[in-house]
Coordinates of C-alpha atoms and ligand atoms in Angstrom, one line a residue:
M154 CA -52.9 32.3 -31.1
L155 CA -55.1 29.3 -32.0
S156 CA -52.1 26.9 -32.2
G157 CA -53.0 23.5 -30.8
K158 CA -56.6 24.5 -30.1
R159 CA -59.1 21.8 -31.0
V160 CA -62.1 23.0 -33.0
L161 CA -65.0 20.7 -34.0
L162 CA -66.8 22.2 -37.0
I163 CA -70.3 21.1 -37.7
I164 CA -71.5 22.0 -41.2
S165 CA -75.3 21.9 -41.6
G166 CA -77.3 22.4 -44.8
G167 CA -77.0 25.7 -46.5
I168 CA -75.3 27.3 -49.5
A169 CA -73.0 29.1 -47.1
A170 CA -71.3 25.8 -46.5
Y171 CA -68.8 26.7 -49.2
K172 CA -67.4 29.3 -46.9
S173 CA -66.8 26.7 -44.3
L174 CA -64.1 25.2 -46.5
D175 CA -62.3 28.5 -46.2
L176 CA -62.9 28.5 -42.5
V177 CA -61.2 25.1 -42.2
R178 CA -58.3 26.4 -44.3
R179 CA -57.8 29.4 -42.1
L180 CA -58.1 27.5 -38.9
K181 CA -55.4 25.0 -40.1
G182 CA -53.3 28.0 -41.2
C183 CA -53.4 29.1 -37.5
E184 CA -52.3 25.6 -36.5
A185 CA -55.6 24.7 -34.9
E186 CA -56.7 21.0 -35.0
V187 CA -59.9 20.8 -37.0
R188 CA -62.4 17.9 -37.1
C189 CA -65.5 18.2 -39.2
I190 CA -69.0 16.7 -38.8
L191 CA -71.0 17.0 -42.0
T192 CA -74.8 16.7 -41.7
S193 CA -76.8 15.1 -44.5
G194 CA -77.9 18.6 -45.4
G195 CA -74.4 19.9 -45.4
A196 CA -73.3 17.1 -47.7
Q197 CA -75.6 18.4 -50.3
F198 CA -73.3 21.5 -50.6
V199 CA -69.8 20.3 -49.8
T200 CA -68.1 17.0 -50.1
P201 CA -66.5 15.0 -47.3
L202 CA -63.5 14.7 -49.6
S203 CA -62.8 18.5 -49.7
L204 CA -63.3 18.8 -45.9
S205 CA -61.0 15.9 -45.3
A206 CA -58.3 17.2 -47.7
L207 CA -58.4 20.6 -46.0
S208 CA -58.6 19.5 -42.4
G209 CA -56.2 16.5 -42.8
E210 CA -58.6 14.5 -40.8
K211 CA -61.4 12.0 -41.3
V212 CA -64.9 13.6 -41.7
Y213 CA -67.6 12.3 -39.4
Q214 CA -71.1 11.9 -40.8
D215 CA -73.0 9.0 -39.3
L216 CA -74.2 8.4 -35.8
F217 CA -74.5 4.7 -36.3
S218 CA -71.2 4.0 -38.0
L219 CA -69.6 1.0 -36.4
A220 CA -66.1 2.0 -37.7
D221 CA -66.4 5.7 -36.5
E222 CA -67.8 4.7 -33.1
S223 CA -65.0 2.3 -32.4
E224 CA -62.4 4.8 -33.5
M225 CA -63.8 8.1 -32.1
G226 CA -67.3 7.7 -30.7
H227 CA -69.7 10.6 -30.6
I228 CA -69.2 11.1 -26.9
R229 CA -65.4 11.5 -27.4
L230 CA -66.0 13.8 -30.3
A231 CA -68.2 15.9 -28.0
R232 CA -65.6 16.1 -25.3
N233 CA -62.4 16.2 -27.3
A234 CA -62.9 19.8 -28.6
D235 CA -62.1 23.1 -27.0
L236 CA -64.9 24.7 -29.1
I237 CA -67.7 23.5 -31.3
V238 CA -68.5 25.7 -34.2
V239 CA -71.7 25.3 -36.2
A240 CA -71.2 27.1 -39.5
P241 CA -73.5 27.4 -41.3
A242 CA -76.2 26.9 -38.7
S243 CA -79.4 26.5 -40.7
A244 CA -82.9 27.4 -39.2
D245 CA -83.6 23.7 -39.0
F246 CA -80.4 22.9 -37.2
L247 CA -80.8 25.7 -34.7
A248 CA -84.4 24.5 -34.0
K249 CA -83.0 21.0 -33.3
M250 CA -80.3 22.4 -31.0
A251 CA -82.9 24.5 -29.1
G252 CA -85.2 21.5 -28.8
G253 CA -82.3 19.2 -27.6
L254 CA -82.8 16.7 -30.4
A255 CA -80.2 14.1 -30.9
G256 CA -81.3 12.1 -34.0
D257 CA -78.1 12.5 -36.0
L258 CA -74.4 12.6 -35.2
A259 CA -74.1 16.5 -35.1
T260 CA -77.0 17.0 -32.7
A261 CA -76.1 14.0 -30.6
V262 CA -72.6 15.4 -30.2
L263 CA -74.0 18.8 -29.2
L264 CA -76.3 17.3 -26.6
A265 CA -73.5 15.2 -25.1
S266 CA -71.1 18.2 -25.0
D267 CA -70.2 20.6 -22.2
R268 CA -67.8 22.6 -24.5
P269 CA -68.5 26.2 -25.6
V270 CA -70.5 26.4 -28.8
L271 CA -70.4 29.1 -31.5
V272 CA -73.1 29.3 -34.1
A273 CA -73.0 31.2 -37.4
P274 CA -76.6 31.2 -38.6
A275 CA -77.4 31.4 -42.3
M276 CA -80.8 31.4 -43.8
N277 CA -83.5 33.3 -45.7
V278 CA -84.4 36.7 -44.1
A279 CA -88.0 35.6 -43.4
M280 CA -86.8 32.4 -41.7
W281 CA -84.4 34.5 -39.6
K282 CA -87.1 36.9 -38.6
H283 CA -89.7 34.2 -37.9
A284 CA -90.9 34.1 -34.3
A285 CA -89.8 30.4 -34.0
T286 CA -86.2 31.2 -35.0
R287 CA -86.1 34.3 -32.8
R288 CA -87.2 32.1 -29.9
N289 CA -84.7 29.3 -30.7
I290 CA -81.9 31.8 -30.9
A291 CA -82.9 33.5 -27.6
L292 CA -83.1 30.1 -25.9
L293 CA -79.7 29.1 -27.2
E294 CA -78.1 32.4 -26.1
E295 CA -79.7 32.0 -22.7
R296 CA -77.9 28.6 -22.5
G297 CA -74.6 30.3 -23.2
V298 CA -74.3 29.6 -27.0
T299 CA -72.4 32.4 -28.7
R300 CA -73.6 33.7 -32.1
V301 CA -71.7 35.5 -34.9
G302 CA -73.9 37.1 -37.6
P303 CA -75.9 36.7 -39.7
D304 CA -75.0 39.7 -41.8
A305 CA -77.5 41.7 -44.0
G306 CA -77.1 41.7 -47.8
N307 CA -78.0 39.8 -50.9
L308 CA -79.1 36.3 -50.1
A309 CA -78.6 33.2 -52.2
C310 CA -82.4 32.9 -52.6
G311 CA -82.5 36.2 -54.4
E312 CA -83.9 38.2 -51.5
V313 CA -82.2 41.0 -49.6
G314 CA -81.9 41.2 -45.8
E315 CA -80.4 39.7 -42.7
G316 CA -79.5 36.0 -43.1
R317 CA -76.1 35.8 -44.8
M318 CA -73.6 33.8 -42.8
A319 CA -71.0 36.0 -41.2
E320 CA -67.8 36.4 -43.2
V321 CA -65.0 34.0 -42.4
P322 CA -62.7 36.6 -40.8
D323 CA -65.6 37.5 -38.5
I324 CA -66.1 33.9 -37.6
M325 CA -62.3 33.6 -36.9
A326 CA -62.5 36.6 -34.7
A327 CA -65.4 35.2 -32.7
I328 CA -63.5 31.9 -32.4
E329 CA -60.4 33.7 -31.1
E330 CA -62.5 35.7 -28.6
I331 CA -63.8 32.4 -27.1
L332 CA -60.5 30.4 -27.2
V333 CA -58.1 33.1 -26.4
P334 CA -59.8 34.9 -23.6
D335 CA -59.4 38.7 -23.5
T336 CA -58.1 39.8 -20.1
S337 CA -57.6 43.4 -21.0
L338 CA -59.3 44.6 -17.8
S339 CA -57.4 42.3 -15.5
G340 CA -56.0 44.1 -12.5
R341 CA -58.7 46.7 -12.7
R342 CA -61.6 47.2 -10.3
A343 CA -65.0 48.1 -11.6
L344 CA -68.2 49.2 -10.0
V345 CA -71.6 49.1 -11.8
T346 CA -75.0 50.3 -10.6
S347 CA -78.1 48.7 -12.2
G348 CA -81.8 48.4 -11.9
P349 CA -84.3 50.7 -10.3
T350 CA -84.4 51.9 -6.6
H351 CA -87.5 51.4 -4.6
E352 CA -88.4 54.3 -2.2
P353 CA -91.0 53.1 0.4
I354 CA -94.3 54.9 0.9
D355 CA -95.4 52.3 3.4
P356 CA -94.5 48.6 3.9
V357 CA -96.5 47.7 0.7
R358 CA -96.0 50.6 -1.7
Y359 CA -93.0 52.4 -3.2
I360 CA -91.9 54.9 -5.8
A361 CA -89.7 53.5 -8.5
N362 CA -88.3 54.2 -12.0
R363 CA -88.8 51.9 -14.9
S364 CA -85.7 49.7 -15.3
S365 CA -85.2 46.0 -16.0
G366 CA -81.5 46.1 -15.1
K367 CA -80.7 44.4 -18.4
Q368 CA -78.1 47.0 -19.5
G369 CA -76.4 47.4 -16.1
H370 CA -76.2 43.7 -15.5
A371 CA -74.8 43.1 -19.0
I372 CA -72.1 45.7 -18.4
A373 CA -71.0 44.1 -15.1
G374 CA -70.9 40.7 -16.9
A375 CA -68.8 42.1 -19.7
F376 CA -66.3 43.7 -17.3
A377 CA -65.9 40.4 -15.4
R378 CA -65.5 38.4 -18.6
I379 CA -62.4 40.5 -19.6
G380 CA -60.8 40.2 -16.2
A381 CA -62.1 43.2 -14.1
E382 CA -62.8 42.6 -10.4
T383 CA -66.4 43.7 -10.6
T384 CA -69.0 44.7 -8.1
L385 CA -72.5 45.2 -9.2
V386 CA -74.7 47.3 -6.9
S387 CA -78.3 46.5 -8.0
G388 CA -81.8 47.6 -7.1
P389 CA -84.6 45.0 -7.3
T390 CA -84.6 43.2 -10.7
N391 CA -85.4 39.8 -12.2
Q392 CA -82.0 39.5 -13.8
P393 CA -80.3 36.1 -13.5
N394 CA -77.2 35.7 -11.3
L395 CA -73.9 36.8 -12.8
E396 CA -70.9 34.6 -12.8
G397 CA -67.7 36.1 -11.4
V398 CA -69.4 39.3 -10.2
D399 CA -69.8 40.4 -6.6
V400 CA -73.5 41.4 -6.5
Q401 CA -74.8 43.7 -3.7
C402 CA -78.5 43.9 -3.6
V403 CA -80.1 47.2 -2.3
E404 CA -83.5 48.8 -2.4
T405 CA -83.2 52.5 -1.9
A406 CA -81.0 55.2 -3.3
A407 CA -79.5 55.8 0.1
Q408 CA -78.5 52.1 0.3
M409 CA -77.2 52.2 -3.2
L410 CA -75.0 55.2 -2.4
A411 CA -73.7 53.6 0.8
A412 CA -72.9 50.3 -1.0
C413 CA -71.1 52.2 -3.8
Q414 CA -69.0 54.2 -1.3
S415 CA -68.0 51.0 0.5
V416 CA -66.6 49.6 -2.7
L417 CA -64.3 52.5 -3.5
P418 CA -61.5 52.8 -4.6
V419 CA -62.3 51.4 -8.1
D420 CA -60.7 52.3 -11.5
V421 CA -64.0 52.6 -13.3
A422 CA -67.6 53.2 -12.2
V423 CA -70.6 52.9 -14.6
C424 CA -73.9 54.1 -13.2
A425 CA -76.6 52.4 -15.2
A426 CA -79.2 52.4 -12.4
A427 CA -82.4 54.3 -12.8
V428 CA -82.2 55.9 -9.4
S429 CA -85.4 57.4 -8.0
D430 CA -84.8 61.2 -7.8
W431 CA -87.1 61.5 -4.8
K432 CA -87.9 59.6 -1.6
V433 CA -90.8 59.9 0.7
N434 CA -89.7 61.8 3.8
S435 CA -91.4 59.7 6.4
P436 CA -92.6 56.4 5.1
A437 CA -95.6 55.0 7.1
A438 CA -94.7 52.2 9.4
S439 CA -98.0 50.4 8.7
K440 CA -100.0 50.2 5.5
L441 CA -101.9 53.3 4.6
K442 CA -105.6 52.5 4.4
K443 CA -108.3 54.0 2.1
T444 CA -110.8 54.0 4.9
S445 CA -110.2 57.6 5.8
G446 CA -111.4 58.6 2.3
V447 CA -108.6 61.1 1.9
P448 CA -105.7 60.3 -0.4
P449 CA -102.3 60.6 1.4
V450 CA -100.2 63.6 0.7
L451 CA -96.6 62.4 0.2
E452 CA -93.9 64.8 1.2
L453 CA -90.8 64.1 -0.9
S454 CA -87.2 65.1 -0.7
K455 CA -84.3 64.7 -3.1
N456 CA -82.3 61.5 -3.1
P457 CA -78.5 61.6 -3.3
D458 CA -77.1 61.6 -6.8
I459 CA -74.8 58.6 -6.9
L460 CA -73.2 59.4 -10.2
A461 CA -72.5 63.0 -9.2
S462 CA -71.1 61.8 -5.8
L463 CA -68.7 59.4 -7.6
G464 CA -67.7 62.1 -10.1
Q465 CA -66.8 64.4 -7.2
A466 CA -65.4 61.8 -4.7
G467 CA -62.1 63.7 -4.3
N468 CA -59.1 61.4 -4.0
L469 CA -61.4 58.4 -4.1
R470 CA -62.8 59.4 -7.5
P471 CA -62.6 56.5 -10.0
A472 CA -60.2 57.3 -12.9
L473 CA -63.2 56.9 -15.2
V474 CA -66.7 57.7 -14.3
V475 CA -69.4 56.8 -16.8
G476 CA -73.1 57.7 -16.6
F477 CA -76.2 56.8 -18.7
A478 CA -78.6 59.5 -19.6
A479 CA -82.1 58.5 -20.3
E480 CA -83.7 61.2 -22.5
T481 CA -86.8 61.5 -24.5
E482 CA -85.9 64.6 -26.5
N483 CA -82.7 66.4 -27.7
V484 CA -80.9 63.3 -26.5
A485 CA -77.3 64.2 -27.1
E486 CA -77.6 67.8 -26.0
Q487 CA -79.4 67.0 -22.8
A488 CA -76.9 64.2 -22.0
G489 CA -73.9 66.5 -22.7
A490 CA -75.3 69.0 -20.2
K491 CA -75.8 66.2 -17.6
R492 CA -72.2 65.0 -18.2
Q493 CA -71.0 68.5 -17.2
A494 CA -73.4 68.9 -14.3
K495 CA -72.5 65.5 -12.8
G496 CA -68.8 65.7 -13.3
C497 CA -68.5 62.4 -15.2
D498 CA -66.1 61.6 -17.9
W499 CA -68.3 59.7 -20.4
M500 CA -72.0 59.9 -20.7
L501 CA -73.9 57.3 -22.7
A502 CA -77.1 58.9 -23.9
N503 CA -80.0 56.7 -24.8
D504 CA -83.4 57.6 -26.2
V505 CA -86.1 56.1 -24.0
S506 CA -89.0 57.9 -25.7
A507 CA -92.2 55.8 -26.3
G508 CA -91.7 53.4 -29.3
T509 CA -88.0 52.9 -28.9
G510 CA -88.6 49.8 -26.8
T511 CA -85.4 50.6 -24.7
F512 CA -87.1 50.0 -21.3
G513 CA -87.3 46.3 -20.7
G514 CA -86.3 45.6 -24.3
D515 CA -83.2 43.8 -25.6
E516 CA -81.9 46.6 -27.8
N517 CA -80.4 50.0 -27.1
T518 CA -79.2 52.8 -29.3
V519 CA -76.6 54.9 -27.5
H520 CA -74.4 57.9 -28.2
L521 CA -71.1 58.1 -26.3
I522 CA -70.3 61.7 -25.2
D523 CA -66.8 62.5 -24.0
D524 CA -64.4 65.5 -24.2
G525 CA -63.9 64.6 -27.9
G526 CA -67.6 65.0 -28.8
V527 CA -70.4 62.6 -29.7
E528 CA -69.9 59.1 -31.0
D529 CA -73.1 57.5 -32.4
W530 CA -73.2 53.7 -31.9
P531 CA -75.5 51.7 -34.1
T532 CA -78.6 50.0 -32.6
M533 CA -77.3 46.9 -30.8
T534 CA -78.5 44.4 -28.3
K535 CA -77.8 45.4 -24.7
S536 CA -75.2 42.7 -24.5
Q537 CA -73.4 44.1 -27.5
V538 CA -73.5 47.6 -26.0
A539 CA -72.0 46.1 -22.8
E540 CA -69.2 44.3 -24.7
R541 CA -68.4 47.4 -26.8
L542 CA -68.3 49.6 -23.7
A543 CA -66.1 47.1 -21.8
H544 CA -63.6 47.1 -24.7
R545 CA -63.7 50.8 -25.1
I546 CA -62.8 51.2 -21.4
A547 CA -60.0 48.6 -21.6
D548 CA -58.7 50.6 -24.6
Y549 CA -58.9 53.8 -22.5
F550 CA -56.8 52.3 -19.7
S551 CA -54.3 50.8 -22.1
H552 CA -53.6 54.3 -23.5
A553 CA -53.8 55.9 -20.1
A554 CA -51.2 53.5 -18.7
Ligands
CTP174 N1 -78.2 58.9 -11.3 C1 -77.7 58.6 -10.0 N2 -78.3 59.0 -8.9 C2 -79.5 59.7 -9.0 C3 -80.0 60.0 -10.3 C4 -79.4 59.6 -11.4 O1 -76.6 58.0 -10.0 N3 -80.1 60.1 -7.9 C5 -77.4 58.6 -12.5 C6 -78.0 57.5 -13.3 O2 -77.6 56.2 -12.9 C7 -77.5 57.8 -14.7 C8 -77.4 59.3 -14.7 O3 -77.3 59.7 -13.3 O4 -76.2 57.3 -14.9 C9 -78.5 60.1 -15.4 O5 -79.7 59.7 -14.9 P1 -81.1 60.2 -15.5 O6 -82.2 59.6 -14.9 O7 -81.0 60.3 -17.0 O8 -81.0 61.7 -15.1 P2 -81.4 62.5 -13.8 O9 -80.2 62.9 -13.1 O10 -82.4 61.7 -13.0 O11 -82.1 63.8 -14.3 P3 -83.5 64.0 -14.9 O12 -84.4 63.1 -14.2 O13 -83.8 65.5 -14.6 O14 -83.5 63.8 -16.4

């Protein structure tokens, strides 16, 4: 599948550089074209001769080499690749990438490139956990850099923990994912709800649920990436715009329901929104003032249940209806009961009790409940949960077809 694809491999300084030799070998085995840039740190661990022998190409090392610049200048190196892979990516190299430095050939190429970039970090566990590295990684991911690993285990420095470079087959899989796009949901229509709803009390105040929209937005993005025609119906959030997704912004649960109904029919609906269960019956037309001295009494009534209405939408019912259950105790049990009550096919239960950091955080621990029982997923970033769910759904449709 990688035949003819052009991979530019940057090898920075780290003991894991020895695995990059195997990476070159495997890429060549798939008939990919591989060019290597070896940083001065990388050259402490592997030789240009081994890389050149394996890649069948000249190895590039020097930004100011007259011969290299006249033959294949750094700007052409930057543009002539389908993908740039940095493996291993040391803490120092990631910091340089995040800072936009361009003092050597590898960093100059990255700065001059508009190609997709995959990094395979490798470093000591404390370096990986350090706030500076965390920030650099977050910044790079925000800019669209993809990451594979690091894995946990015995580190070359004698310590144990996260920091080992991902194994070569995992790096190969990540490369394939980028270069051979997965279109397993193409031809499918998907609807996702995300964020909170705001139920007005008066023009200034509202009732809302806690929700950053991170998980729902990530799911819509993951669906679109693998080819689904995706509509995201979102309450107010600060999430960035999503490429390739039709985003419909709403405020209240009633608006969210109407927007969802207008999108039907869809093949799959995922309700990740934290919909307010209640609304104020008669919101005040003007701001409620304290001057009367009497706190207002709010008369509430129940909001429509969007998930349940999709689960019971008759012949417009999506083939797969998926809900999220935010629970603070007996998570799987309560979520299973909600799945039955709302008539949905899959329920993703997540623990939102104090201390889990789920609300507003980047990680989520979910349990997928379907007719077959409960499947525990490991703690993952919300993006990873989204990717896994999207692939799980693609798998469902490939078997249902
Ligand atoms: N949901 C919905 N419309 C509502 C309430 C909830 O679509 N009015 C959806 C959510 O998007 C989520 C699922 O129902 O997919 C479960 O939401 P949750 O807040 O966990 O449960 P509730 O139904 O609100 O029940 P409770 O507050 O009693 O736990």
